Amino acid sequence: MAVDGTFDILAVTNFGLEAVASRELAGLGYDAKGAGTGRVLFRGDARAVARANMWLRSADRVLIRVATFAAADFDALFEQTKSIAWEEWIPRDFAFPVNGRSVRSTLTSVPACQRTVKKAIVERLMRAHGTRTLPESGPPVTIEVSILHDVATITLDTSGAGLHKRGYRPIVGEAALKETLAAGLVLLSVWRPDRPLIDPFCGTGTIAIEAAMIGRNIAPGLSRAFEGEAWPSLGEAAWREAREEAKAATRGELAFAIHASDLDERALAIARKSAALAGVERDIHFARRDFAELSSKAEYGCIITNPPYGVRLGDEAEIERLYRSMPLVLRRLPTWSMHIFTARLDLEEIFGQKATRRRKFYNSKIECWYFTFLGPKRPGAKREDEDGVGTGGTPVPPALTPEVSESEPPGDAFTDETGASEGDDDSRASAPDLRRLRSGVDDSRASSTPTRAFGGLRERDEREARDFGACLAKNLKHLRRYPSRGITCYRVYERDVVDVPLIIDLYEGRAHVAEYEREHSRSAAQQADWWDLMRATIAREAGIPLDMVFTKEKHRQKGLTQHEKQGDAARTFVVQEGGLKFEINLSDYIDTGLFLDHRLTRAMVRDEARGKRVLNLFCYTASFSVYAAAGGAASTTSVDLSNTYLEWAQRNLALNGFWPGPHRLVRSDVREFLASHAPGPHYDLAIIDPPTFSNSKATREDWEVAAQHAEVLELTSRLLSPGGVVYFSTNYRRFKLDEARVAAAGFTVREISRRTVPPEYRNTRIHRCWKLIKAPLPSEPTLKS
């Protein structure tokens, strides 16, 4: 202790929060500087110790540094420790436990270092107090010896229990965020007490409670005790004054209630109880709510949240879906700024956009990053001069000193993606920057152009929408006579505008829209806004309600992939084609249940079906079978491996009065059905429209049309009557018919694609179709197109 009663004081913090603690100390009136990772050094007296314990929100402990010296061996450690005036700190009956750690030093045995220090202190105290016994029955003075690169630092812990223990936490929830870290996240945000705040993954409410305490200027240490309060060396007056100061500085309720939500009712119960114990229950509205329901009419608010990582909690696939949904939900708040603390290091990749700023932390031992996505600056916002002077001229910490402005983050010295550390002298902010940090706002790099954290349309997007709208209107005008001709389901747009790669089909006042996968420069949220613009344009030009525009993203099949079910909304409708009724599903699948490109092919089948025994392989929803039945087929046999599609097929047959009847639905792999079927002339007309690729747990091998179509045609030939017809079709772009094997199976071959693709299709190769006729005797194929 110096003659003036001051000493070196260390605030211990979580990695990454050193500069936050420095700013807090500056608000208290102390000049602080980094002293290594997780340590901030300042100088003060007993009152400074008490006030630091009372007010620091981001620090874990407040230590007094009593000595620093070289300690390459145990003799040096012993003698230097013994030379410290321990009697000034430790009364005769006080306990003095010794903790220790050693990093990159000669003295590697921490227990041996602890024993050496303890022995040196005992000898010093016994001589100084004139006693041969030290009962250690009184309050503790916890000592730590920390050796780094053979330099020992001896400190006294004035806090006792960690400063994260505010006194309001009755139960620690699963994967709960540490209070000091939560406070640091709030202080690193752009939130202020006069702005709305939401935590949509609040858990046990730590972020919301810490924010409320910051907003109301409630000292975090006001409801707890500290180890140093019992030390005569610090005196009782300093602690009493610190408490009186903290009580006087507390402010009234917040301008906006903080909203905190979660799905876990047990966690919310803990949160409500904790908020009450912290005295902020009237400042926070807790609710059980799904993140997908997030919305707010307020503007220029902040999201500060710690969503589940998938490291400790939750199913990985479910977590992945949650993170991919985040920008789509957060775009609903166009004027808000977002701060997301997570162990998902791939968050920017998932969101499809870079964060405004990111900082590295450790939550326990889990590496985490704090991602900031700044929204537009509030109109009329200006730098706030938070001088830290409270009522009666008593210096108190500012209620909130955010680290970044609402336009751009300052060039501070926090550890971030650049690797710069706040503890390095050469990385500290310049004087002007430091002033901006202390005021809480840096508008030196503010942009005059408002930006959204997530989403928003570019001028290019709006231009594309205008071009697209004009093109769609032209197409609709060209096809306006279709309904009067009995064609009510048809294609109206197919990538006509290069930058709008949509496929649009109309189904009697409803639009089914698929976007083909392509590279673009929009983020996930911007893409969602682009989709909204396209949907609105389609609804306007087609003259249909917005909720009758159904949109999907159609990814090109790559390798062993296939289109999966996309939802469970079950938006089903009954439409007509060729005087027949069909059920379509516009919400749940890439395909609707009725392939419009085969409208003409189905008509051909109806015209040819009278009296025929019809086989429909890969039948899907059996629209070909319905047409065949309408054409007077003697019977139909529809084969598919999917129960879902066969049930759909039955509904289509029933809609048209053909079920029950001479129509059979068979659940089977097509190749197994054909191979196990008794040979002979069982069928006169067959339709084969297989998928490009398909896999199923129910089959031994996957289906690929390019490799296996010839086998299916050979097996089908065994079951056809002489002169029997097969309509074979595929939409595989690189398909090549195995003409030699098809001819050897007894078929004459004729490609009829030009007759089967409807005239409104811009892509005349939407499918290829062949008419195969089985001759009584094998013959060379004739190829026509």
JSON list of C-alpha atoms in Angstrom, two decimals, residues 633-767:
[
{"chain": "A", "resi": 633, "resn": "ALA", "atom": "CA", "xyz": [-60.38, -48.40, -71.20]},
{"chain": "A", "resi": 634, "resn": "ALA", "atom": "CA", "xyz": [-61.39, -51.92, -70.30]},
{"chain": "A", "resi": 635, "resn": "SER", "atom": "CA", "xyz": [-59.14, -51.73, -67.24]},
{"chain": "A", "resi": 636, "resn": "THR", "atom": "CA", "xyz": [-56.22, -49.78, -65.80]},
{"chain": "A", "resi": 637, "resn": "THR", "atom": "CA", "xyz": [-53.33, -50.94, -63.62]},
{"chain": "A", "resi": 638, "resn": "SER", "atom": "CA", "xyz": [-51.38, -48.14, -61.93]},
{"chain": "A", "resi": 639, "resn": "VAL", "atom": "CA", "xyz": [-48.05, -48.96, -60.28]},
{"chain": "A", "resi": 640, "resn": "ASP", "atom": "CA", "xyz": [-46.04, -46.77, -57.89]},
{"chain": "A", "resi": 641, "resn": "LEU", "atom": "CA", "xyz": [-43.91, -47.33, -54.81]},
{"chain": "A", "resi": 642, "resn": "SER", "atom": "CA", "xyz": [-45.41, -44.41, -52.86]},
{"chain": "A", "resi": 643, "resn": "ASN", "atom": "CA", "xyz": [-48.47, -44.96, -50.69]},
{"chain": "A", "resi": 644, "resn": "THR", "atom": "CA", "xyz": [-48.99, -41.20, -50.65]},
{"chain": "A", "resi": 645, "resn": "TYR", "atom": "CA", "xyz": [-49.26, -41.03, -54.43]},
{"chain": "A", "resi": 646, "resn": "LEU", "atom": "CA", "xyz": [-51.43, -44.16, -54.69]},
{"chain": "A", "resi": 647, "resn": "GLU", "atom": "CA", "xyz": [-53.89, -42.72, -52.18]},
{"chain": "A", "resi": 648, "resn": "TRP", "atom": "CA", "xyz": [-53.86, -39.51, -54.22]},
{"chain": "A", "resi": 649, "resn": "ALA", "atom": "CA", "xyz": [-54.44, -41.60, -57.37]},
{"chain": "A", "resi": 650, "resn": "GLN", "atom": "CA", "xyz": [-57.45, -43.27, -55.78]},
{"chain": "A", "resi": 651, "resn": "ARG", "atom": "CA", "xyz": [-58.93, -39.85, -54.94]},
{"chain": "A", "resi": 652, "resn": "ASN", "atom": "CA", "xyz": [-58.45, -38.74, -58.56]},
{"chain": "A", "resi": 653, "resn": "LEU", "atom": "CA", "xyz": [-60.22, -41.85, -59.86]},
{"chain": "A", "resi": 654, "resn": "ALA", "atom": "CA", "xyz": [-63.03, -41.35, -57.34]},
{"chain": "A", "resi": 655, "resn": "LEU", "atom": "CA", "xyz": [-63.43, -37.66, -58.25]},
{"chain": "A", "resi": 656, "resn": "ASN", "atom": "CA", "xyz": [-64.33, -38.78, -61.77]},
{"chain": "A", "resi": 657, "resn": "GLY", "atom": "CA", "xyz": [-66.55, -41.71, -60.83]},
{"chain": "A", "resi": 658, "resn": "PHE", "atom": "CA", "xyz": [-64.06, -44.42, -61.81]},
{"chain": "A", "resi": 659, "resn": "TRP", "atom": "CA", "xyz": [-63.47, -45.83, -58.33]},
{"chain": "A", "resi": 660, "resn": "PRO", "atom": "CA", "xyz": [-64.33, -48.51, -57.47]},
{"chain": "A", "resi": 661, "resn": "GLY", "atom": "CA", "xyz": [-64.21, -50.20, -60.85]},
{"chain": "A", "resi": 662, "resn": "PRO", "atom": "CA", "xyz": [-61.90, -52.17, -63.12]},
{"chain": "A", "resi": 663, "resn": "HIS", "atom": "CA", "xyz": [-58.96, -50.10, -61.99]},
{"chain": "A", "resi": 664, "resn": "ARG", "atom": "CA", "xyz": [-56.14, -51.52, -59.93]},
{"chain": "A", "resi": 665, "resn": "LEU", "atom": "CA", "xyz": [-53.60, -49.60, -57.79]},
{"chain": "A", "resi": 666, "resn": "VAL", "atom": "CA", "xyz": [-50.41, -51.53, -57.05]},
{"chain": "A", "resi": 667, "resn": "ARG", "atom": "CA", "xyz": [-47.76, -50.48, -54.54]},
{"chain": "A", "resi": 668, "resn": "SER", "atom": "CA", "xyz": [-44.51, -51.89, -55.87]},
{"chain": "A", "resi": 669, "resn": "ASP", "atom": "CA", "xyz": [-41.14, -51.08, -57.30]},
{"chain": "A", "resi": 670, "resn": "VAL", "atom": "CA", "xyz": [-41.75, -50.99, -61.05]},
{"chain": "A", "resi": 671, "resn": "ARG", "atom": "CA", "xyz": [-38.91, -53.33, -61.96]},
{"chain": "A", "resi": 672, "resn": "GLU", "atom": "CA", "xyz": [-39.95, -55.85, -59.31]},
{"chain": "A", "resi": 673, "resn": "PHE", "atom": "CA", "xyz": [-43.57, -55.65, -60.52]},
{"chain": "A", "resi": 674, "resn": "LEU", "atom": "CA", "xyz": [-42.56, -56.31, -64.14]},
{"chain": "A", "resi": 675, "resn": "ALA", "atom": "CA", "xyz": [-40.06, -59.05, -63.30]},
{"chain": "A", "resi": 676, "resn": "SER", "atom": "CA", "xyz": [-42.52, -60.95, -61.11]},
{"chain": "A", "resi": 677, "resn": "HIS", "atom": "CA", "xyz": [-45.47, -60.55, -63.50]},
{"chain": "A", "resi": 678, "resn": "ALA", "atom": "CA", "xyz": [-46.52, -63.63, -65.46]},
{"chain": "A", "resi": 679, "resn": "PRO", "atom": "CA", "xyz": [-45.50, -63.15, -69.11]},
{"chain": "A", "resi": 680, "resn": "GLY", "atom": "CA", "xyz": [-48.07, -62.90, -71.84]},
{"chain": "A", "resi": 681, "resn": "PRO", "atom": "CA", "xyz": [-50.26, -60.34, -73.62]},
{"chain": "A", "resi": 682, "resn": "HIS", "atom": "CA", "xyz": [-51.86, -58.83, -70.50]},
{"chain": "A", "resi": 683, "resn": "TYR", "atom": "CA", "xyz": [-51.88, -55.17, -71.64]},
{"chain": "A", "resi": 684, "resn": "ASP", "atom": "CA", "xyz": [-52.54, -53.27, -74.85]},
{"chain": "A", "resi": 685, "resn": "LEU", "atom": "CA", "xyz": [-51.42, -49.75, -73.88]},
{"chain": "A", "resi": 686, "resn": "ALA", "atom": "CA", "xyz": [-48.71, -48.67, -71.45]},
{"chain": "A", "resi": 687, "resn": "ILE", "atom": "CA", "xyz": [-47.59, -45.28, -70.16]},
{"chain": "A", "resi": 688, "resn": "ILE", "atom": "CA", "xyz": [-44.09, -44.98, -68.71]},
{"chain": "A", "resi": 689, "resn": "ASP", "atom": "CA", "xyz": [-43.14, -41.53, -67.39]},
{"chain": "A", "resi": 690, "resn": "PRO", "atom": "CA", "xyz": [-40.40, -42.25, -64.83]},
{"chain": "A", "resi": 691, "resn": "PRO", "atom": "CA", "xyz": [-38.51, -39.80, -62.60]},
{"chain": "A", "resi": 692, "resn": "THR", "atom": "CA", "xyz": [-34.94, -38.93, -63.49]},
{"chain": "A", "resi": 693, "resn": "PHE", "atom": "CA", "xyz": [-33.74, -40.31, -60.18]},
{"chain": "A", "resi": 694, "resn": "SER", "atom": "CA", "xyz": [-35.36, -41.91, -57.16]},
{"chain": "A", "resi": 695, "resn": "ASN", "atom": "CA", "xyz": [-34.23, -43.72, -54.05]},
{"chain": "A", "resi": 696, "resn": "SER", "atom": "CA", "xyz": [-36.15, -45.52, -51.35]},
{"chain": "A", "resi": 697, "resn": "LYS", "atom": "CA", "xyz": [-35.39, -47.65, -48.33]},
{"chain": "A", "resi": 698, "resn": "ALA", "atom": "CA", "xyz": [-37.89, -50.14, -49.74]},
{"chain": "A", "resi": 699, "resn": "THR", "atom": "CA", "xyz": [-35.73, -50.95, -52.78]},
{"chain": "A", "resi": 700, "resn": "ARG", "atom": "CA", "xyz": [-32.36, -52.64, -53.11]},
{"chain": "A", "resi": 701, "resn": "GLU", "atom": "CA", "xyz": [-30.96, -50.09, -55.53]},
{"chain": "A", "resi": 702, "resn": "ASP", "atom": "CA", "xyz": [-31.69, -46.56, -56.69]},
{"chain": "A", "resi": 703, "resn": "TRP", "atom": "CA", "xyz": [-33.51, -45.72, -59.90]},
{"chain": "A", "resi": 704, "resn": "GLU", "atom": "CA", "xyz": [-31.74, -43.77, -62.67]},
{"chain": "A", "resi": 705, "resn": "VAL", "atom": "CA", "xyz": [-33.64, -43.35, -65.91]},
{"chain": "A", "resi": 706, "resn": "ALA", "atom": "CA", "xyz": [-30.55, -43.08, -68.13]},
{"chain": "A", "resi": 707, "resn": "ALA", "atom": "CA", "xyz": [-29.16, -46.44, -66.98]},
{"chain": "A", "resi": 708, "resn": "GLN", "atom": "CA", "xyz": [-32.32, -48.49, -66.42]},
{"chain": "A", "resi": 709, "resn": "HIS", "atom": "CA", "xyz": [-34.97, -47.36, -68.94]},
{"chain": "A", "resi": 710, "resn": "ALA", "atom": "CA", "xyz": [-34.06, -50.09, -71.46]},
{"chain": "A", "resi": 711, "resn": "GLU", "atom": "CA", "xyz": [-34.54, -52.82, -68.86]},
{"chain": "A", "resi": 712, "resn": "VAL", "atom": "CA", "xyz": [-38.02, -51.52, -68.01]},
{"chain": "A", "resi": 713, "resn": "LEU", "atom": "CA", "xyz": [-38.99, -51.35, -71.68]},
{"chain": "A", "resi": 714, "resn": "GLU", "atom": "CA", "xyz": [-37.72, -54.90, -72.25]},
{"chain": "A", "resi": 715, "resn": "LEU", "atom": "CA", "xyz": [-39.74, -56.20, -69.30]},
{"chain": "A", "resi": 716, "resn": "THR", "atom": "CA", "xyz": [-42.82, -54.26, -70.44]},
{"chain": "A", "resi": 717, "resn": "SER", "atom": "CA", "xyz": [-42.56, -55.73, -73.93]},
{"chain": "A", "resi": 718, "resn": "ARG", "atom": "CA", "xyz": [-43.06, -59.23, -72.44]},
{"chain": "A", "resi": 719, "resn": "LEU", "atom": "CA", "xyz": [-46.49, -58.17, -71.15]},
{"chain": "A", "resi": 720, "resn": "LEU", "atom": "CA", "xyz": [-47.84, -56.36, -74.26]},
{"chain": "A", "resi": 721, "resn": "SER", "atom": "CA", "xyz": [-50.13, -57.78, -76.89]},
{"chain": "A", "resi": 722, "resn": "PRO", "atom": "CA", "xyz": [-48.93, -57.64, -80.51]},
{"chain": "A", "resi": 723, "resn": "GLY", "atom": "CA", "xyz": [-49.40, -54.10, -81.78]},
{"chain": "A", "resi": 724, "resn": "GLY", "atom": "CA", "xyz": [-49.43, -52.85, -78.21]},
{"chain": "A", "resi": 725, "resn": "VAL", "atom": "CA", "xyz": [-48.34, -49.22, -77.64]},
{"chain": "A", "resi": 726, "resn": "VAL", "atom": "CA", "xyz": [-46.04, -47.66, -75.09]},
{"chain": "A", "resi": 727, "resn": "TYR", "atom": "CA", "xyz": [-45.88, -43.94, -74.48]},
{"chain": "A", "resi": 728, "resn": "PHE", "atom": "CA", "xyz": [-42.47, -43.37, -72.93]},
{"chain": "A", "resi": 729, "resn": "SER", "atom": "CA", "xyz": [-41.43, -39.94, -71.66]},
{"chain": "A", "resi": 730, "resn": "THR", "atom": "CA", "xyz": [-38.65, -38.33, -69.63]},
{"chain": "A", "resi": 731, "resn": "ASN", "atom": "CA", "xyz": [-37.61, -34.80, -68.66]},
{"chain": "A", "resi": 732, "resn": "TYR", "atom": "CA", "xyz": [-33.95, -35.72, -68.18]},
{"chain": "A", "resi": 733, "resn": "ARG", "atom": "CA", "xyz": [-32.10, -33.16, -70.29]},
{"chain": "A", "resi": 734, "resn": "ARG", "atom": "CA", "xyz": [-29.17, -35.42, -71.21]},
{"chain": "A", "resi": 735, "resn": "PHE", "atom": "CA", "xyz": [-31.25, -38.52, -71.86]},
{"chain": "A", "resi": 736, "resn": "LYS", "atom": "CA", "xyz": [-30.34, -40.77, -74.78]},
{"chain": "A", "resi": 737, "resn": "LEU", "atom": "CA", "xyz": [-32.69, -43.61, -75.69]},
{"chain": "A", "resi": 738, "resn": "ASP", "atom": "CA", "xyz": [-30.98, -46.98, -76.00]},
{"chain": "A", "resi": 739, "resn": "GLU", "atom": "CA", "xyz": [-32.38, -47.56, -79.49]},
{"chain": "A", "resi": 740, "resn": "ALA", "atom": "CA", "xyz": [-30.62, -50.88, -80.05]},
{"chain": "A", "resi": 741, "resn": "ARG", "atom": "CA", "xyz": [-32.03, -52.55, -76.92]},
{"chain": "A", "resi": 742, "resn": "VAL", "atom": "CA", "xyz": [-35.48, -51.04, -77.49]},
{"chain": "A", "resi": 743, "resn": "ALA", "atom": "CA", "xyz": [-35.55, -52.36, -81.03]},
{"chain": "A", "resi": 744, "resn": "ALA", "atom": "CA", "xyz": [-34.33, -55.75, -79.88]},
{"chain": "A", "resi": 745, "resn": "ALA", "atom": "CA", "xyz": [-37.27, -55.83, -77.46]},
{"chain": "A", "resi": 746, "resn": "GLY", "atom": "CA", "xyz": [-39.58, -55.78, -80.50]},
{"chain": "A", "resi": 747, "resn": "PHE", "atom": "CA", "xyz": [-40.52, -52.11, -80.68]},
{"chain": "A", "resi": 748, "resn": "THR", "atom": "CA", "xyz": [-40.71, -49.73, -83.56]},
{"chain": "A", "resi": 749, "resn": "VAL", "atom": "CA", "xyz": [-39.72, -46.27, -82.33]},
{"chain": "A", "resi": 750, "resn": "ARG", "atom": "CA", "xyz": [-41.07, -42.84, -83.12]},
{"chain": "A", "resi": 751, "resn": "GLU", "atom": "CA", "xyz": [-40.30, -39.64, -81.20]},
{"chain": "A", "resi": 752, "resn": "ILE", "atom": "CA", "xyz": [-43.43, -37.49, -80.90]},
{"chain": "A", "resi": 753, "resn": "SER", "atom": "CA", "xyz": [-42.13, -34.71, -78.61]},
{"chain": "A", "resi": 754, "resn": "ARG", "atom": "CA", "xyz": [-43.20, -31.95, -81.01]},
{"chain": "A", "resi": 755, "resn": "ARG", "atom": "CA", "xyz": [-46.80, -33.15, -80.71]},
{"chain": "A", "resi": 756, "resn": "THR", "atom": "CA", "xyz": [-46.81, -33.59, -76.90]},
{"chain": "A", "resi": 757, "resn": "VAL", "atom": "CA", "xyz": [-45.32, -30.32, -75.65]},
{"chain": "A", "resi": 758, "resn": "PRO", "atom": "CA", "xyz": [-48.11, -27.69, -75.27]},
{"chain": "A", "resi": 759, "resn": "PRO", "atom": "CA", "xyz": [-47.68, -24.55, -77.40]},
{"chain": "A", "resi": 760, "resn": "GLU", "atom": "CA", "xyz": [-47.43, -22.13, -74.44]},
{"chain": "A", "resi": 761, "resn": "TYR", "atom": "CA", "xyz": [-44.21, -23.79, -73.29]},
{"chain": "A", "resi": 762, "resn": "ARG", "atom": "CA", "xyz": [-41.22, -21.60, -74.10]},
{"chain": "A", "resi": 763, "resn": "ASN", "atom": "CA", "xyz": [-38.96, -24.57, -73.37]},
{"chain": "A", "resi": 764, "resn": "THR", "atom": "CA", "xyz": [-39.90, -27.00, -76.12]},
{"chain": "A", "resi": 765, "resn": "ARG", "atom": "CA", "xyz": [-37.63, -29.62, -74.53]},
{"chain": "A", "resi": 766, "resn": "ILE", "atom": "CA", "xyz": [-39.51, -29.62, -71.22]},
{"chain": "A", "resi": 767, "resn": "HIS", "atom": "CA", "xyz": [-39.84, -33.33, -71.91]}
]
